[in-house]
PDB file of C-alpha atoms in Angstrom:
ATOM      1  CA  MET A 123       5.704  14.930  21.206  1.00 51.00           C
ATOM      2  CA  SER A 124       6.136  16.900  17.814  1.00 59.00           C
ATOM      3  CA  TYR A 125       4.053  15.402  14.779  1.00 68.00           C
ATOM      4  CA  LYS A 126       5.824  13.737  12.099  1.00 79.00           C
ATOM      5  CA  PRO A 127       4.606  14.644   8.708  1.00 85.00           C
ATOM      6  CA  LYS A 128       2.996  11.750   6.553  1.00 91.00           C
ATOM      7  CA  THR A 129       2.864  11.216   3.041  1.00 95.00           C
ATOM      8  CA  ARG A 130      -1.050  10.141   2.281  1.00 95.00           C
ATOM      9  CA  PHE A 131      -2.418   8.588  -1.298  1.00 96.00           C
ATOM     10  CA  THR A 132      -5.864   8.962  -1.746  1.00 95.00           C
ATOM     11  CA  VAL A 133      -9.083   8.477  -3.849  1.00 95.00           C
ATOM     12  CA  LEU A 134     -11.918  10.522  -4.895  1.00 96.00           C
ATOM     13  CA  ILE A 135     -14.930   8.476  -4.768  1.00 95.00           C
ATOM     14  CA  ASP A 136     -18.311   9.907  -5.317  1.00 95.00           C
ATOM     15  CA  GLY A 137     -16.862  13.611  -4.309  1.00 94.00           C
ATOM     16  CA  THR A 138     -15.460  12.203  -0.962  1.00 93.00           C
ATOM     17  CA  GLU A 139     -11.611  11.958  -0.356  1.00 94.00           C
ATOM     18  CA  PHE A 140     -10.716   8.664   1.066  1.00 93.00           C
ATOM     19  CA  GLU A 141      -7.250   7.821   2.328  1.00 93.00           C
ATOM     20  CA  LEU A 142      -5.429   4.344   0.710  1.00 93.00           C
ATOM     21  CA  PHE A 143      -2.522   4.778   2.722  1.00 94.00           C
ATOM     22  CA  SER A 144      -0.247   6.646   4.207  1.00 94.00           C
ATOM     23  CA  VAL A 145       3.977   6.992   3.940  1.00 95.00           C
ATOM     24  CA  ARG A 146       6.298   7.609   7.192  1.00 92.00           C
ATOM     25  CA  ASP A 147      10.128   8.159   6.200  1.00 90.00           C
ATOM     26  CA  ARG A 148      11.880   7.039   9.354  1.00 84.00           C
ATOM     27  CA  GLY A 149      15.206   8.877   8.582  1.00 75.00           C
ATOM     28  CA  ASN A 150      16.892   5.809   9.211  1.00 70.00           C
ATOM     29  CA  LYS A 151      16.664   4.435   5.523  1.00 76.00           C
ATOM     30  CA  GLU A 152      13.328   2.732   6.368  1.00 88.00           C
ATOM     31  CA  LEU A 153       9.798   3.640   5.154  1.00 93.00           C
ATOM     32  CA  VAL A 154       6.889   2.798   6.935  1.00 94.00           C
ATOM     33  CA  ILE A 155       3.511   2.084   4.996  1.00 94.00           C
ATOM     34  CA  ILE A 156       0.039   2.434   7.041  1.00 90.00           C
ATOM     35  CA  GLU A 157      -2.552   1.092   4.910  1.00 84.00           C
ATOM     36  CA  ALA A 158      -6.334   2.299   5.769  1.00 76.00           C
ATOM     37  CA  THR A 159      -7.663  -1.265   5.972  1.00 63.00           C
ATOM     38  CA  PRO A 160     -11.492  -2.451   5.653  1.00 63.00           C
ATOM     39  CA  LYS A 161     -12.757  -3.490   8.242  1.00 69.00           C
ATOM     40  CA  TYR A 162     -12.431  -7.615   8.000  1.00 70.00           C
ATOM     41  CA  LEU A 163     -10.221 -10.085   6.486  1.00 67.00           C
ATOM     42  CA  GLY A 164     -12.089 -12.800   5.334  1.00 64.00           C
ATOM     43  CA  ASP A 165     -11.690 -16.559   3.969  1.00 58.00           C
ATOM     44  CA  HIS A 166     -14.201 -19.566   3.653  1.00 54.00           C
ATOM     45  CA  THR A 167     -14.166 -19.991   7.628  1.00 61.00           C
ATOM     46  CA  GLY A 168     -15.404 -16.595   8.315  1.00 66.00           C
ATOM     47  CA  ARG A 169     -14.529 -12.959   8.897  1.00 73.00           C
ATOM     48  CA  ILE A 170     -12.143 -11.444  11.285  1.00 75.00           C
ATOM     49  CA  ALA A 171     -11.788  -7.711  12.250  1.00 77.00           C
ATOM     50  CA  TYR A 172      -8.292  -5.941  11.635  1.00 75.00           C
ATOM     51  CA  ARG A 173      -6.322  -4.127  14.297  1.00 77.00           C
ATOM     52  CA  ALA A 174      -3.759  -2.829  12.416  1.00 78.00           C
ATOM     53  CA  GLN A 175      -1.759  -3.299   9.085  1.00 82.00           C
ATOM     54  CA  HIS A 176       1.944  -1.921   7.781  1.00 88.00           C
ATOM     55  CA  TYR A 177       4.435  -2.557   5.516  1.00 92.00           C
ATOM     56  CA  SER A 178       8.121  -1.507   6.429  1.00 94.00           C
ATOM     57  CA  VAL A 179      10.991  -1.274   3.706  1.00 94.00           C
ATOM     58  CA  HIS A 180      14.573  -1.172   4.708  1.00 91.00           C
ATOM     59  CA  ARG A 181      17.964  -1.712   3.638  1.00 88.00           C
ATOM     60  CA  THR A 182      19.896  -4.722   5.054  1.00 87.00           C
ATOM     61  CA  LYS A 183      23.668  -6.062   4.669  1.00 84.00           C
ATOM     62  CA  ASP A 184      24.533  -2.445   5.015  1.00 79.00           C
ATOM     63  CA  GLY A 185      22.422  -1.344   2.169  1.00 77.00           C
ATOM     64  CA  ALA A 186      23.528  -4.371  -0.211  1.00 88.00           C
ATOM     65  CA  ASP A 187      19.818  -5.623  -0.065  1.00 93.00           C
ATOM     66  CA  THR A 188      16.161  -4.587   0.490  1.00 93.00           C
ATOM     67  CA  THR A 189      13.830  -6.288   2.894  1.00 93.00           C
ATOM     68  CA  ILE A 190      10.041  -5.721   2.847  1.00 93.00           C
ATOM     69  CA  THR A 191       7.823  -7.080   5.633  1.00 91.00           C
ATOM     70  CA  GLN A 192       4.122  -6.988   6.132  1.00 88.00           C
ATOM     71  CA  LYS A 193       2.549  -7.387   9.106  1.00 87.00           C
ATOM     72  CA  ILE A 194      -1.050  -7.920  10.130  1.00 83.00           C
ATOM     73  CA  GLU A 195      -2.690  -7.535  13.633  1.00 83.00           C
ATOM     74  CA  LEU A 196      -6.242  -8.985  13.950  1.00 82.00           C
ATOM     75  CA  GLU A 197      -8.739  -8.248  16.634  1.00 81.00           C
ATOM     76  CA  ASN A 198      -8.785 -12.081  17.750  1.00 82.00           C
ATOM     77  CA  GLY A 199      -4.919 -11.395  18.695  1.00 83.00           C
ATOM     78  CA  ASP A 200      -3.631 -13.342  16.029  1.00 83.00           C
ATOM     79  CA  THR A 201      -0.833 -12.020  13.666  1.00 84.00           C
ATOM     80  CA  LEU A 202       0.120 -12.620   9.966  1.00 81.00           C
ATOM     81  CA  SER A 203       3.593 -11.672   8.446  1.00 84.00           C
ATOM     82  CA  SER A 204       5.291 -12.042   5.396  1.00 86.00           C
ATOM     83  CA  VAL A 205       8.887 -11.111   4.035  1.00 90.00           C
ATOM     84  CA  SER A 206      10.137  -9.943   0.754  1.00 91.00           C
ATOM     85  CA  TYR A 207      13.950 -10.114   0.985  1.00 92.00           C
ATOM     86  CA  ILE A 208      15.359  -8.701  -2.341  1.00 92.00           C
ATOM     87  CA  HIS A 209      19.253  -9.518  -3.278  1.00 92.00           C
ATOM     88  CA  ASP A 210      21.575  -6.989  -4.688  1.00 92.00           C
ATOM     89  CA  THR A 211      19.729  -3.589  -4.519  1.00 92.00           C
ATOM     90  CA  THR A 212      22.711  -1.439  -4.231  1.00 88.00           C
ATOM     91  CA  ASP A 213      21.971   0.302  -7.444  1.00 87.00           C
ATOM     92  CA  HIS A 214      18.715  -0.981  -8.987  1.00 89.00           C
ATOM     93  CA  LEU A 215      15.432  -2.005  -7.077  1.00 92.00           C
ATOM     94  CA  LEU A 216      11.912  -2.008  -8.425  1.00 93.00           C
ATOM     95  CA  TRP A 217       9.307  -4.450  -6.140  1.00 93.00           C
ATOM     96  CA  PRO A 218       5.535  -4.659  -6.019  1.00 93.00           C
ATOM     97  CA  ILE A 219       4.438  -4.373  -2.403  1.00 93.00           C
ATOM     98  CA  CYS A 220       1.001  -4.950  -2.772  1.00 90.00           C
ATOM     99  CA  ALA A 221      -2.167  -4.641  -5.351  1.00 91.00           C
ATOM    100  CA  ARG A 222      -5.690  -4.113  -4.277  1.00 91.00           C
ATOM    101  CA  ARG A 223      -9.075  -4.084  -5.245  1.00 91.00           C
ATOM    102  CA  LEU A 224     -11.266  -1.492  -3.258  1.00 91.00           C
ATOM    103  CA  PRO A 225     -14.643  -2.730  -1.900  1.00 88.00           C
ATOM    104  CA  ILE A 226     -17.489  -0.277  -1.121  1.00 87.00           C
ATOM    105  CA  PHE A 227     -16.640   1.625   1.807  1.00 81.00           C
ATOM    106  CA  GLU A 228     -19.821   1.103   4.403  1.00 72.00           C
ATOM    107  CA  THR A 229     -18.071   3.395   7.223  1.00 68.00           C
ATOM    108  CA  ARG A 230     -16.435   6.825   6.966  1.00 71.00           C
ATOM    109  CA  ASN A 231     -13.231   6.631   9.067  1.00 72.00           C
ATOM    110  CA  ARG A 232     -11.113   6.387   6.007  1.00 82.00           C
ATOM    111  CA  VAL A 233     -12.149   9.946   4.874  1.00 88.00           C
ATOM    112  CA  LEU A 234      -8.958  12.102   4.306  1.00 89.00           C
ATOM    113  CA  LYS A 235      -7.839  14.136   7.566  1.00 85.00           C
ATOM    114  CA  PRO A 236      -4.806  15.468   6.695  1.00 81.00           C
ATOM    115  CA  ARG A 237      -2.463  17.439   9.247  1.00 84.00           C
ATOM    116  CA  SER A 238      -1.074  20.863   7.858  1.00 85.00           C
ATOM    117  CA  LYS A 239       2.295  19.648   7.148  1.00 89.00           C
ATOM    118  CA  ASP A 240       1.309  16.369   5.658  1.00 91.00           C
ATOM    119  CA  THR A 241       1.643  15.557   1.529  1.00 94.00           C
ATOM    120  CA  VAL A 242      -1.181  14.364  -0.258  1.00 95.00           C
ATOM    121  CA  TYR A 243      -1.461  12.826  -3.682  1.00 96.00           C
ATOM    122  CA  GLN A 244      -4.676  11.811  -4.986  1.00 96.00           C
ATOM    123  CA  VAL A 245      -3.983   9.022  -7.595  1.00 96.00           C
ATOM    124  CA  GLY A 246      -7.920   8.648  -8.650  1.00 95.00           C
ATOM    125  CA  SER A 247     -11.454   9.621  -8.942  1.00 96.00           C
ATOM    126  CA  TYR A 248     -14.437   7.576  -9.626  1.00 97.00           C
ATOM    127  CA  GLY A 249     -18.254   6.528  -8.939  1.00 96.00           C
ATOM    128  CA  ILE A 250     -18.751   3.142  -7.239  1.00 95.00           C
ATOM    129  CA  GLY A 251     -21.956   2.801  -9.466  1.00 96.00           C
ATOM    130  CA  PHE A 252     -19.989   2.995 -12.558  1.00 95.00           C
ATOM    131  CA  ALA A 253     -16.608   1.763 -11.884  1.00 97.00           C
ATOM    132  CA  SER A 254     -14.107  -0.300  -9.978  1.00 96.00           C
ATOM    133  CA  PHE A 255     -10.821   0.929  -8.722  1.00 96.00           C
ATOM    134  CA  MET A 256      -7.660  -0.984  -8.315  1.00 95.00           C
ATOM    135  CA  TYR A 257      -4.305   0.230  -7.497  1.00 95.00           C
ATOM    136  CA  SER A 258      -0.763  -1.183  -7.000  1.00 95.00           C
ATOM    137  CA  ILE A 259       2.485   0.007  -4.761  1.00 96.00           C
ATOM    138  CA  PHE A 260       5.710  -0.303  -5.770  1.00 96.00           C
ATOM    139  CA  VAL A 261       8.849   0.861  -4.178  1.00 95.00           C
ATOM    140  CA  ALA A 262      12.480   1.668  -6.200  1.00 94.00           C
ATOM    141  CA  LYS A 263      15.324   3.367  -5.699  1.00 92.00           C
ATOM    142  CA  ASN A 264      15.120   7.322  -5.738  1.00 89.00           C
ATOM    143  CA  HIS A 265      16.845   7.537  -9.390  1.00 88.00           C
ATOM    144  CA  PHE A 266      14.620   4.993 -10.787  1.00 90.00           C
ATOM    145  CA  GLN A 267      12.444   6.705 -13.616  1.00 88.00           C
ATOM    146  CA  LEU A 268       9.144   4.941 -14.814  1.00 86.00           C
ATOM    147  CA  PRO A 269       8.983   4.430 -19.164  1.00 83.00           C
ATOM    148  CA  ALA A 270       7.370   7.088 -21.009  1.00 82.00           C
ATOM    149  CA  SER A 271       4.255   5.122 -21.908  1.00 80.00           C
ATOM    150  CA  ASN A 272       0.624   5.430 -21.759  1.00 76.00           C
ATOM    151  CA  LEU A 273       0.414   2.355 -19.355  1.00 75.00           C
ATOM    152  CA  PHE A 274       1.894   4.711 -16.807  1.00 83.00           C
ATOM    153  CA  SER A 275       0.304   8.085 -17.553  1.00 87.00           C
ATOM    154  CA  ARG A 276      -1.957   8.076 -14.031  1.00 90.00           C
ATOM    155  CA  ALA A 277       1.095   6.833 -11.987  1.00 93.00           C
ATOM    156  CA  LYS A 278       1.880   8.830  -9.095  1.00 95.00           C
ATOM    157  CA  THR A 279       5.497   8.808  -7.182  1.00 95.00           C
ATOM    158  CA  ALA A 280       6.576  10.249  -3.887  1.00 95.00           C
ATOM    159  CA  GLN A 281      10.258  10.719  -3.077  1.00 93.00           C
ATOM    160  CA  PHE A 282      11.988  10.043   0.211  1.00 92.00           C
ATOM    161  CA  ASN A 283      15.351   9.643   1.555  1.00 87.00           C
ATOM    162  CA  GLU A 284      16.355   6.427   0.010  1.00 87.00           C
ATOM    163  CA  PHE A 285      13.350   5.051  -1.882  1.00 93.00           C
ATOM    164  CA  GLN A 286      10.367   6.138  -3.696  1.00 94.00           C
ATOM    165  CA  ILE A 287       6.675   5.024  -3.995  1.00 97.00           C
ATOM    166  CA  ILE A 288       5.027   4.678  -7.140  1.00 97.00           C
ATOM    167  CA  VAL A 289       1.225   4.078  -7.403  1.00 97.00           C
ATOM    168  CA  ILE A 290      -0.401   3.037 -10.615  1.00 96.00           C
ATOM    169  CA  PRO A 291      -4.081   3.036 -10.787  1.00 96.00           C
ATOM    170  CA  THR A 292      -6.230   1.194 -12.847  1.00 95.00           C
ATOM    171  CA  TYR A 293     -10.128   1.121 -13.414  1.00 96.00           C
ATOM    172  CA  LEU A 294     -12.840  -1.559 -14.438  1.00 95.00           C
ATOM    173  CA  ASN A 295     -15.798  -0.616 -16.034  1.00 96.00           C
ATOM    174  CA  ILE A 296     -18.264  -2.347 -13.799  1.00 96.00           C
ATOM    175  CA  PRO A 297     -19.921  -1.298 -10.689  1.00 96.00           C
ATOM    176  CA  THR A 298     -17.647  -1.689  -7.157  1.00 93.00           C
ATOM    177  CA  ASP A 299     -18.182  -4.749  -5.239  1.00 89.00           C
ATOM    178  CA  PRO A 300     -18.614  -4.941  -1.621  1.00 85.00           C
ATOM    179  CA  ASP A 301     -15.897  -6.959  -1.337  1.00 82.00           C
ATOM    180  CA  GLY A 302     -12.356  -6.056  -2.203  1.00 84.00           C
ATOM    181  CA  ASP A 303      -9.257  -8.223  -2.348  1.00 84.00           C
ATOM    182  CA  VAL A 304      -5.468  -7.439  -1.928  1.00 83.00           C
ATOM    183  CA  CYS A 305      -2.454  -9.540  -3.225  1.00 83.00           C
ATOM    184  CA  GLY A 306       1.435  -9.477  -2.382  1.00 80.00           C
ATOM    185  CA  MET A 307       4.704 -10.539  -3.443  1.00 80.00           C
ATOM    186  CA  THR A 308       6.671 -12.869  -1.157  1.00 82.00           C
ATOM    187  CA  THR A 309      10.065 -14.694  -1.139  1.00 81.00           C
ATOM    188  CA  SER A 310      10.596 -18.029   0.287  1.00 56.00           C
ATOM    189  CA  ASP A 311      13.267 -19.350   2.313  1.00 51.00           C
ATOM    190  CA  ARG A 312      14.162 -21.088  -0.623  1.00 41.00           C
ATOM    191  CA  GLY A 313      14.385 -17.497  -2.512  1.00 42.00           C
ATOM    192  CA  GLY A 314      11.639 -18.331  -4.732  1.00 43.00           C
ATOM    193  CA  LEU A 315       8.519 -15.902  -5.403  1.00 48.00           C
ATOM    194  CA  GLY A 316       4.835 -16.547  -4.062  1.00 50.00           C
ATOM    195  CA  ILE A 317       1.846 -14.580  -4.007  1.00 50.00           C
ATOM    196  CA  SER A 318      -0.701 -13.976  -1.189  1.00 51.00           C
ATOM    197  CA  THR A 319      -3.769 -13.366  -1.620  1.00 50.00           C
ATOM    198  CA  MET A 320      -6.281 -12.230   0.881  1.00 53.00           C
ATOM    199  CA  PHE A 321     -10.171 -11.404   0.642  1.00 52.00           C
ATOM    200  CA  GLN A 322     -11.126  -8.415   2.446  1.00 53.00           C
ATOM    201  CA  PRO A 323     -15.026  -7.589   3.087  1.00 50.00           C
ATOM    202  CA  GLU A 324     -15.803  -4.132   3.978  1.00 52.00           C
TER     203      GLU A 324
END
């Protein structure tokens, strides 16, 4: 089986490059975004280990709309999923997939290990004793352009067949916490918006 190249987004932490997530264009108007997740999902009831997590972005209704699906598989066998359904995206689309605050990585299984055909975008650099790092992932149509502003000066974009992925990094001037979190936008069955937040200890 031939290897299909990925686009990888990374961050340099204390001199070591860690993968944040990768993107694969499936060639059928669909993107798959695979997060390099922390080890656990946590809440007030305790911690459960991740097995896998990904987002998929694809056209629906013959391209008139766009659907973004998140799926999480946990080691206990449970699955969590959420969906964003965005109407009328034939010409315009800009949607926040998720925003994440990184924890301290205690394990090194996320150290970048690219293959020769992969494309790598480094989105930031910091030291855990001096800063905390957050990043937001957006999906847009290929022709969308970010406004010329200092707010977006650090943004990284990757172009694909149908869509582009935009990553905007942010720093806090406080040391990195052992725990992190992530939030994402989802649409309800009535067309409203909701924000889901997950606590993610390393």
